[in-house]
Amino acid sequence: MSALLGARLAGGRRVSPAVIGGRARGAMASGSGGGGRGAVGVPRGGAPRLAICDKATGEAQPRPCPGPEWRLPPEGQAPAVYPFQSLVRSRRLQDLSGDGGVRKQELRPGTGQAVPPDASVAVKFSGYLEHQDKPFCTNCYSKSPGLMKIGKDITLLGLEVGLLTMKKGELSRFVFTPGYAYGQQGCPPLIPPSATIIFEVEVLDFLDSAESDAFFELTAEQQATFPLQKVLKVADTERQFGNYLYRKRHLDDAKDRYKKALSILGLSPSSEAEQHQINASKLLLLLNLSLTYLKLKRPTQALVYGEKALEIDQRNAKALFRCGQACLYMTEYKKAQDFLARAQRIQPFNPDINSELKKLARCYRDYMNKEKEMCCQMFASLNTSAEQE
């Protein structure tokens, strides 16, 4: 497992959280969607755990966390209530659990539907203890958060409850009592016994992966009993996973997701309409695979999947364009010209196709100039040899 980002419990006179969201994969784990490894929370049926340590030394690694700090007032001035205590005692928070164990303060509303149960989510988060101005658990130090499955990669009960009330783009702050956090035992040495904690969480994205995850846990025989529409929905979810990973530049993981989706579409249709639906789903995956292999600088595979897409739709401009790009990459100029010219006839004003044709012309001209120069040098060498004889 890779190390999870976090900090030691710091001493001193500073109190309460500078609650900051972060960008990355570190502190929780990535699950279905790839990313970092590990999990944060209390395993169901097990003892509390919190992996926040350096892989090599096994020691917790303190790191500065950006953001404001709340401090004790100057000597001689006793504060009425510290910010952490003020938030914990506030009656304005929404009681999500009904027993005060999980309370929520919405800082910025989100849009769309709420996160569904067993979804895979991409979140930014930081967790804080009282009397600490640095997070004990955060992913604010990396660049890109991975997708994590609720209940598998995210097992902190309060966090599970809170996430199911959030929408995409929402930023909220939560207060978890010990029963919804690390319990009476805590998680030594970082989490003391019976600790109330605060988490600030931002939902960047999520995918409703419950049905897809359950499908791939079945045997091939069990999968074969599923109706076509269910299989197409699973394939579409896997494609969306691949698209998310592609956007995050996890190209190998994206490729594997696309292939996983393609693997379940070898179905025997009962009608022409069903065949059309299967082909439409396959076509999207084949085009994505061709593009991903181009980004991976593997043009041979890109051409294979592009040509498979053309078997489904001979006039698909994207497939022709991908094939042309792959051939140009392999310096197969005549084949590239054929594919790109066909794509241009279908979409004559497409700027990408026209730009690629110009690039092809430049590359071919440079290639011919080099060939001409090599021939001239070769004949010059032969003439010199003949004169010496």
Tab-separated table of C-alpha atoms in Angstrom:
chain	number	residue	atom	x	y	z
A	1	MET	CA	0.000	0.000	0.000
A	2	SER	CA	1.138	3.503	-0.649
A	3	ALA	CA	1.461	5.845	2.305
A	4	LEU	CA	-1.536	7.930	3.240
A	5	LEU	CA	-1.049	11.642	3.733
A	6	GLY	CA	-1.623	13.144	7.160
A	7	ALA	CA	0.054	14.627	10.194
A	8	ARG	CA	1.001	13.803	13.754
A	9	LEU	CA	-1.209	15.086	16.499
A	10	ALA	CA	0.553	18.348	17.246
A	11	GLY	CA	0.982	19.780	20.725
A	12	GLY	CA	1.061	23.438	21.649
A	13	ARG	CA	-1.522	26.086	22.320
A	14	ARG	CA	-3.258	26.181	18.942
A	15	VAL	CA	-6.777	24.844	18.776
A	16	SER	CA	-9.384	23.674	16.299
A	17	PRO	CA	-9.364	23.029	12.613
A	18	ALA	CA	-8.332	25.030	9.650
A	19	VAL	CA	-10.679	22.830	7.698
A	20	ILE	CA	-9.400	22.667	4.170
A	21	GLY	CA	-10.339	20.441	1.274
A	22	GLY	CA	-7.534	19.161	-0.909
A	23	ARG	CA	-6.944	17.636	-4.293
A	24	ALA	CA	-5.746	14.075	-4.507
A	25	ARG	CA	-5.782	10.422	-3.828
A	26	GLY	CA	-3.748	9.994	-0.707
A	27	ALA	CA	-5.620	9.845	2.534
A	28	MET	CA	-8.559	7.705	1.679
A	29	ALA	CA	-8.113	5.006	-0.841
A	30	SER	CA	-8.999	4.722	-4.428
A	31	GLY	CA	-11.193	1.787	-5.091
A	32	SER	CA	-13.065	0.835	-8.204
A	33	GLY	CA	-11.696	3.720	-10.206
A	34	GLY	CA	-7.993	3.366	-9.499
A	35	GLY	CA	-5.698	5.782	-7.748
A	36	GLY	CA	-4.044	5.457	-4.366
A	37	ARG	CA	-4.303	2.388	-2.149
A	38	GLY	CA	-5.534	1.951	1.399
A	39	ALA	CA	-8.694	2.945	3.213
A	40	VAL	CA	-9.747	5.234	5.972
A	41	GLY	CA	-12.282	4.369	8.620
A	42	VAL	CA	-13.421	1.593	10.890
A	43	PRO	CA	-13.694	-1.746	9.078
A	44	ARG	CA	-17.106	-3.268	9.515
A	45	GLY	CA	-16.825	-5.954	12.168
A	46	GLY	CA	-13.235	-4.991	13.019
A	47	ALA	CA	-11.175	-2.694	15.164
A	48	PRO	CA	-10.631	0.961	14.249
A	49	ARG	CA	-7.740	1.637	11.920
A	50	LEU	CA	-6.214	4.692	10.359
A	51	ALA	CA	-3.276	4.186	8.034
A	52	ILE	CA	-1.410	7.478	8.042
A	53	CYS	CA	2.229	6.609	7.842
A	54	ASP	CA	5.343	6.635	5.711
A	55	LYS	CA	5.758	3.433	3.724
A	56	ALA	CA	9.502	3.175	4.381
A	57	THR	CA	9.709	4.124	8.077
A	58	GLY	CA	6.221	3.336	9.317
A	59	GLU	CA	6.107	6.708	11.069
A	60	ALA	CA	3.495	9.409	10.722
A	61	GLN	CA	4.759	12.244	8.586
A	62	PRO	CA	3.775	15.814	9.529
A	63	ARG	CA	3.139	18.165	6.641
A	64	PRO	CA	1.995	21.771	6.575
A	65	CYS	CA	-1.567	22.238	5.428
A	66	PRO	CA	-2.550	25.486	3.716
A	67	GLY	CA	-5.314	27.562	5.179
A	68	PRO	CA	-6.217	29.708	8.166
A	69	GLU	CA	-5.271	28.762	11.721
A	70	TRP	CA	-7.326	29.297	14.852
A	71	ARG	CA	-5.186	30.073	17.890
A	72	LEU	CA	-5.667	30.733	21.578
A	73	PRO	CA	-5.969	34.431	22.457
A	74	PRO	CA	-3.086	36.248	24.155
A	75	GLU	CA	-2.146	35.352	27.717
A	76	GLY	CA	-4.615	36.646	30.289
A	77	GLN	CA	-7.603	36.556	27.938
A	78	ALA	CA	-9.819	33.517	28.338
A	79	PRO	CA	-11.951	32.739	25.301
A	80	ALA	CA	-15.615	32.040	25.853
A	81	VAL	CA	-15.748	29.150	23.366
A	82	TYR	CA	-13.108	27.975	20.881
A	83	PRO	CA	-14.166	27.599	17.222
A	84	PHE	CA	-14.004	23.790	17.345
A	85	GLN	CA	-16.169	23.752	20.459
A	86	SER	CA	-18.501	26.337	18.954
A	87	LEU	CA	-19.102	24.176	15.905
A	88	VAL	CA	-19.506	20.990	17.937
A	89	ARG	CA	-22.023	22.680	20.281
A	90	SER	CA	-23.917	24.492	17.549
A	91	ARG	CA	-27.632	23.745	17.347
A	92	ARG	CA	-27.842	25.025	13.790
A	93	LEU	CA	-26.215	21.934	12.302
A	94	GLN	CA	-28.428	19.410	10.512
A	95	ASP	CA	-28.734	16.150	12.458
A	96	LEU	CA	-28.335	13.431	9.837
A	97	SER	CA	-28.283	10.373	12.089
A	98	GLY	CA	-31.151	11.341	14.371
A	99	ASP	CA	-29.084	10.873	17.509
A	100	GLY	CA	-26.676	13.783	17.033
A	101	GLY	CA	-23.878	11.465	15.987
A	102	VAL	CA	-23.519	12.920	12.482
A	103	ARG	CA	-24.253	16.611	12.029
A	104	LYS	CA	-23.784	18.678	8.902
A	105	GLN	CA	-23.088	22.273	7.942
A	106	GLU	CA	-23.442	22.973	4.217
A	107	LEU	CA	-20.823	25.464	3.067
A	108	ARG	CA	-21.620	25.406	-0.657
A	109	PRO	CA	-24.575	23.673	-2.322
A	110	GLY	CA	-24.151	21.097	-5.046
A	111	THR	CA	-26.249	20.215	-8.075
A	112	GLY	CA	-28.106	17.184	-9.342
A	113	GLN	CA	-28.994	14.066	-7.410
A	114	ALA	CA	-27.482	13.002	-4.104
A	115	VAL	CA	-24.707	10.415	-3.994
A	116	PRO	CA	-26.397	6.969	-4.150
A	117	PRO	CA	-25.516	4.067	-1.815
A	118	ASP	CA	-22.444	2.024	-2.809
A	119	ALA	CA	-21.405	4.682	-5.324
A	120	SER	CA	-17.814	5.417	-6.268
A	121	VAL	CA	-16.928	9.003	-5.387
A	122	ALA	CA	-14.094	11.450	-5.979
A	123	VAL	CA	-13.766	13.745	-2.982
A	124	LYS	CA	-11.458	16.252	-1.370
A	125	PHE	CA	-11.382	16.018	2.405
A	126	SER	CA	-9.630	16.906	5.647
A	127	GLY	CA	-10.262	15.526	9.132
A	128	TYR	CA	-9.456	17.406	12.340
A	129	LEU	CA	-9.289	16.819	16.080
A	130	GLU	CA	-9.772	19.384	18.808
A	131	HIS	CA	-6.657	21.369	19.753
A	132	GLN	CA	-5.073	20.660	16.376
A	133	ASP	CA	-4.495	23.108	13.548
A	134	LYS	CA	-3.211	20.426	11.170
A	135	PRO	CA	-5.315	17.586	9.765
A	136	PHE	CA	-4.805	14.060	11.015
A	137	CYS	CA	-6.190	12.795	7.707
A	138	THR	CA	-6.264	14.673	4.393
A	139	ASN	CA	-5.793	14.335	0.672
A	140	CYS	CA	-5.015	17.994	0.036
A	141	TYR	CA	-1.404	17.373	-1.020
A	142	SER	CA	-1.877	15.403	-4.258
A	143	LYS	CA	-3.161	16.633	-7.567
A	144	SER	CA	-5.977	14.328	-8.534
A	145	PRO	CA	-8.441	12.366	-6.366
A	146	GLY	CA	-9.223	8.822	-7.354
A	147	LEU	CA	-12.642	7.202	-7.264
A	148	MET	CA	-13.381	5.442	-3.958
A	149	LYS	CA	-16.238	3.067	-3.294
A	150	ILE	CA	-18.439	3.852	-0.324
A	151	GLY	CA	-18.453	0.936	2.112
A	152	LYS	CA	-15.262	-0.535	0.702
A	153	ASP	CA	-12.678	2.210	0.433
A	154	ILE	CA	-14.555	4.665	2.645
A	155	THR	CA	-15.531	2.841	5.826
A	156	LEU	CA	-15.789	5.603	8.410
A	157	LEU	CA	-19.456	5.335	9.373
A	158	GLY	CA	-20.036	9.064	9.812
A	159	LEU	CA	-18.446	9.770	6.439
A	160	GLU	CA	-20.650	7.186	4.749
A	161	VAL	CA	-23.757	8.750	6.289
A	162	GLY	CA	-22.630	12.259	5.332
A	163	LEU	CA	-21.675	11.474	1.741
A	164	LEU	CA	-25.112	10.028	0.980
A	165	THR	CA	-26.611	13.474	1.633
A	166	MET	CA	-24.220	15.331	-0.677
A	167	LYS	CA	-24.442	16.347	-4.336
A	168	LYS	CA	-21.814	16.929	-6.997
A	169	GLY	CA	-19.909	20.143	-6.323
A	170	GLU	CA	-21.133	20.400	-2.739
A	171	LEU	CA	-18.787	21.420	0.071
A	172	SER	CA	-19.877	20.561	3.618
A	173	ARG	CA	-18.504	20.274	7.126
A	174	PHE	CA	-19.434	17.373	9.412
A	175	VAL	CA	-19.136	16.690	13.129
A	176	PHE	CA	-18.814	13.003	14.053
A	177	THR	CA	-19.186	11.754	17.612
A	178	PRO	CA	-16.998	8.769	18.637
A	179	GLY	CA	-19.697	6.222	17.787
A	180	TYR	CA	-19.604	7.381	14.150
A	181	ALA	CA	-15.839	7.900	14.037
A	182	TYR	CA	-13.108	5.885	15.795
A	183	GLY	CA	-15.057	4.686	18.824
A	184	GLN	CA	-14.037	4.458	22.434
A	185	GLN	CA	-10.692	2.898	21.512
A	186	GLY	CA	-9.630	5.624	19.119
A	187	CYS	CA	-6.761	4.819	16.784
A	188	PRO	CA	-3.496	5.296	18.687
A	189	PRO	CA	-1.285	7.177	18.449
A	190	LEU	CA	-3.102	9.588	16.152
A	191	ILE	CA	-6.683	9.390	17.368
A	192	PRO	CA	-7.266	9.515	21.138
A	193	PRO	CA	-10.057	7.456	22.773
A	194	SER	CA	-13.630	8.751	22.474
A	195	ALA	CA	-12.634	11.593	20.104
A	196	THR	CA	-15.178	13.858	18.409
A	197	ILE	CA	-13.851	14.821	14.991
A	198	ILE	CA	-14.643	17.292	12.223
A	199	PHE	CA	-14.426	16.516	8.515
A	200	GLU	CA	-14.726	18.939	5.645
A	201	VAL	CA	-15.643	17.198	2.388
A	202	GLU	CA	-16.116	18.335	-1.199
A	203	VAL	CA	-17.722	15.988	-3.727
A	204	LEU	CA	-16.013	16.416	-7.089
A	205	ASP	CA	-17.735	13.616	-8.941
A	206	PHE	CA	-19.398	10.250	-8.439
A	207	LEU	CA	-20.584	7.249	-10.401
A	208	ASP	CA	-23.462	4.982	-9.447
A	209	SER	CA	-21.400	1.805	-9.653
A	210	ALA	CA	-23.409	-0.499	-7.346
A	211	GLU	CA	-25.041	-2.492	-10.149
A	212	SER	CA	-21.823	-2.698	-12.163
A	213	ASP	CA	-19.753	-3.845	-9.193
A	214	ALA	CA	-22.323	-6.511	-8.303
A	215	PHE	CA	-22.429	-7.743	-11.925
A	216	PHE	CA	-18.689	-8.369	-12.151
A	217	GLU	CA	-18.729	-10.340	-8.896
A	218	LEU	CA	-20.954	-12.951	-10.601
A	219	THR	CA	-19.766	-15.955	-12.591
A	220	ALA	CA	-19.939	-15.921	-16.388
A	221	GLU	CA	-22.933	-18.280	-16.231
A	222	GLN	CA	-24.787	-15.931	-13.887
A	223	GLN	CA	-23.935	-12.912	-16.024
A	224	ALA	CA	-25.390	-14.664	-19.064
A	225	THR	CA	-28.828	-14.713	-17.413
A	226	PHE	CA	-29.034	-10.909	-17.261
A	227	PRO	CA	-31.331	-9.141	-19.730
A	228	LEU	CA	-29.708	-7.084	-22.463
A	229	GLN	CA	-30.676	-3.700	-21.011
A	230	LYS	CA	-28.981	-4.530	-17.700
A	231	VAL	CA	-25.795	-5.612	-19.485
A	232	LEU	CA	-25.775	-2.441	-21.605
A	233	LYS	CA	-26.179	-0.338	-18.463
A	234	VAL	CA	-23.223	-2.094	-16.816
A	235	ALA	CA	-21.113	-1.574	-19.942
A	236	ASP	CA	-22.038	2.121	-19.991
A	237	THR	CA	-21.038	2.511	-16.323
A	238	GLU	CA	-17.659	0.924	-17.043
A	239	ARG	CA	-17.222	3.252	-20.014
A	240	GLN	CA	-17.924	6.230	-17.754
A	241	PHE	CA	-15.298	4.906	-15.343
A	242	GLY	CA	-12.870	4.754	-18.243
A	243	ASN	CA	-13.758	8.293	-19.302
A	244	TYR	CA	-13.112	9.579	-15.784
A	245	LEU	CA	-9.728	7.846	-15.669
A	246	TYR	CA	-8.875	9.143	-19.151
A	247	ARG	CA	-9.595	12.715	-18.048
A	248	LYS	CA	-7.299	12.168	-15.082
A	249	ARG	CA	-4.593	10.887	-17.470
A	250	HIS	CA	-4.645	7.373	-15.972
A	251	LEU	CA	-4.525	5.971	-19.485
A	252	ASP	CA	-3.658	2.351	-18.732
A	253	ASP	CA	-6.454	2.139	-16.163
A	254	ALA	CA	-8.861	3.770	-18.623
A	255	LYS	CA	-7.898	1.264	-21.322
A	256	ASP	CA	-8.559	-1.634	-18.949
A	257	ARG	CA	-12.005	-0.243	-18.072
A	258	TYR	CA	-12.954	0.069	-21.740
A	259	LYS	CA	-11.809	-3.494	-22.407
A	260	LYS	CA	-13.731	-4.749	-19.381
A	261	ALA	CA	-16.899	-3.175	-20.745
A	262	LEU	CA	-16.248	-4.559	-24.225
A	263	SER	CA	-15.778	-8.070	-22.815
A	264	ILE	CA	-19.427	-8.369	-21.768
A	265	LEU	CA	-20.893	-7.264	-25.104
A	266	GLY	CA	-20.316	-10.530	-26.970
A	267	LEU	CA	-24.027	-11.201	-26.804
A	268	SER	CA	-26.301	-13.047	-29.197
A	269	PRO	CA	-29.100	-10.637	-30.096
A	270	SER	CA	-32.642	-11.873	-30.560
A	271	SER	CA	-33.538	-9.139	-33.020
A	272	GLU	CA	-32.082	-6.554	-35.356
A	273	ALA	CA	-32.989	-3.827	-32.866
A	274	GLU	CA	-30.954	-5.541	-30.136
A	275	GLN	CA	-27.983	-5.906	-32.498
A	276	HIS	CA	-28.176	-2.190	-33.217
A	277	GLN	CA	-28.069	-1.423	-29.464
A	278	ILE	CA	-25.083	-3.714	-28.916
A	279	ASN	CA	-23.216	-2.204	-31.872
A	280	ALA	CA	-23.866	1.328	-30.628
A	281	SER	CA	-22.377	0.440	-27.233
A	282	LYS	CA	-19.401	-1.345	-28.836
A	283	LEU	CA	-18.713	1.550	-31.191
A	284	LEU	CA	-18.223	4.037	-28.348
A	285	LEU	CA	-15.822	1.688	-26.588
A	286	LEU	CA	-13.820	0.909	-29.732
A	287	LEU	CA	-13.417	4.607	-30.516
A	288	ASN	CA	-12.295	5.302	-26.950
A	289	LEU	CA	-9.811	2.431	-27.067
A	290	SER	CA	-8.375	3.684	-30.347
A	291	LEU	CA	-7.921	7.185	-28.904
A	292	THR	CA	-6.425	5.885	-25.652
A	293	TYR	CA	-3.875	3.755	-27.502
A	294	LEU	CA	-2.904	6.793	-29.563
A	295	LYS	CA	-2.285	8.713	-26.333
A	296	LEU	CA	-0.232	5.746	-25.084
A	297	LYS	CA	1.845	5.991	-28.293
A	298	ARG	CA	0.823	2.519	-29.426
A	299	PRO	CA	-0.442	3.221	-32.956
A	300	THR	CA	-0.660	-0.420	-34.034
A	301	GLN	CA	-3.297	-1.144	-31.380
A	302	ALA	CA	-4.990	2.173	-32.102
A	303	LEU	CA	-5.357	1.126	-35.744
A	304	VAL	CA	-6.737	-2.301	-34.757
A	305	TYR	CA	-9.539	-0.810	-32.670
A	306	GLY	CA	-10.205	1.936	-35.212
A	307	GLU	CA	-10.683	-0.647	-37.948
A	308	LYS	CA	-12.987	-2.677	-35.679
A	309	ALA	CA	-15.083	0.447	-35.259
A	310	LEU	CA	-15.217	0.790	-39.066
A	311	GLU	CA	-16.557	-2.762	-39.307
A	312	ILE	CA	-19.590	-1.491	-37.410
A	313	ASP	CA	-19.866	1.861	-39.208
A	314	GLN	CA	-17.829	2.343	-42.393
A	315	ARG	CA	-18.675	6.038	-42.550
A	316	ASN	CA	-17.777	6.911	-38.987
A	317	ALA	CA	-15.587	10.009	-39.298
A	318	LYS	CA	-14.017	9.567	-35.849
A	319	ALA	CA	-12.948	6.017	-36.662
A	320	LEU	CA	-11.467	7.085	-39.996
A	321	PHE	CA	-9.694	9.963	-38.295
A	322	ARG	CA	-8.214	7.692	-35.582
A	323	CYS	CA	-7.011	5.230	-38.221
A	324	GLY	CA	-5.447	8.068	-40.188
A	325	GLN	CA	-3.663	9.354	-37.089
A	326	ALA	CA	-2.340	5.875	-36.299
A	327	CYS	CA	-1.026	5.374	-39.848
A	328	LEU	CA	0.623	8.800	-39.842
A	329	TYR	CA	2.309	7.936	-36.536
A	330	MET	CA	3.676	4.759	-38.170
A	331	THR	CA	4.777	6.781	-41.267
A	332	GLU	CA	2.403	4.807	-43.490
A	333	TYR	CA	1.607	7.916	-45.483
A	334	LYS	CA	-0.508	6.432	-48.258
A	335	LYS	CA	-2.798	4.642	-45.809
A	336	ALA	CA	-3.010	7.761	-43.673
A	337	GLN	CA	-3.966	9.799	-46.749
A	338	ASP	CA	-6.709	7.308	-47.619
A	339	PHE	CA	-8.276	7.285	-44.144
A	340	LEU	CA	-8.086	11.049	-43.655
A	341	ALA	CA	-9.421	11.846	-47.130
A	342	ARG	CA	-12.426	9.584	-46.462
A	343	ALA	CA	-13.004	11.318	-43.138
A	344	GLN	CA	-12.811	14.720	-44.843
A	345	ARG	CA	-15.397	13.732	-47.449
A	346	ILE	CA	-17.819	12.964	-44.596
A	347	GLN	CA	-16.951	16.064	-42.542
A	348	PRO	CA	-15.305	18.545	-44.938
A	349	PHE	CA	-15.204	21.417	-42.446
A	350	ASN	CA	-13.901	19.469	-39.445
A	351	PRO	CA	-10.848	21.483	-38.246
A	352	ASP	CA	-9.123	18.463	-36.669
A	353	ILE	CA	-9.326	16.414	-39.855
A	354	ASN	CA	-8.126	19.306	-42.027
A	355	SER	CA	-5.285	20.037	-39.614
A	356	GLU	CA	-4.188	16.401	-39.692
A	357	LEU	CA	-4.185	16.402	-43.488
A	358	LYS	CA	-1.920	19.466	-43.461
A	359	LYS	CA	0.350	17.713	-40.970
A	360	LEU	CA	0.410	14.668	-43.250
A	361	ALA	CA	1.405	16.835	-46.223
A	362	ARG	CA	4.277	18.391	-44.264
A	363	CYS	CA	5.517	15.026	-43.019
A	364	TYR	CA	5.340	13.489	-46.483
A	365	ARG	CA	7.154	16.471	-48.024
A	366	ASP	CA	9.911	16.229	-45.415
A	367	TYR	CA	10.129	12.494	-45.996
A	368	MET	CA	10.499	12.946	-49.779
A	369	ASN	CA	13.142	15.664	-49.312
A	370	LYS	CA	15.170	13.357	-47.100
A	371	GLU	CA	14.830	10.542	-49.631
A	372	LYS	CA	15.997	12.875	-52.409
A	373	GLU	CA	18.939	14.048	-50.327
A	374	MET	CA	19.968	10.443	-49.570
A	375	CYS	CA	19.828	9.558	-53.272
A	376	CYS	CA	21.937	12.562	-54.212
A	377	GLN	CA	24.536	11.641	-51.597
A	378	MET	CA	24.592	8.030	-52.788
A	379	PHE	CA	25.078	8.985	-56.464
A	380	ALA	CA	27.722	11.555	-55.539
A	381	SER	CA	29.622	8.840	-53.716
A	382	LEU	CA	29.393	6.504	-56.731
A	383	ASN	CA	30.648	9.215	-59.109
A	384	THR	CA	33.628	9.940	-56.868
A	385	SER	CA	34.536	6.241	-56.764
A	386	ALA	CA	34.334	5.998	-60.583
A	387	GLU	CA	36.611	9.025	-61.074
A	388	GLN	CA	39.213	7.564	-58.710
A	389	GLU	CA	39.296	4.341	-60.693
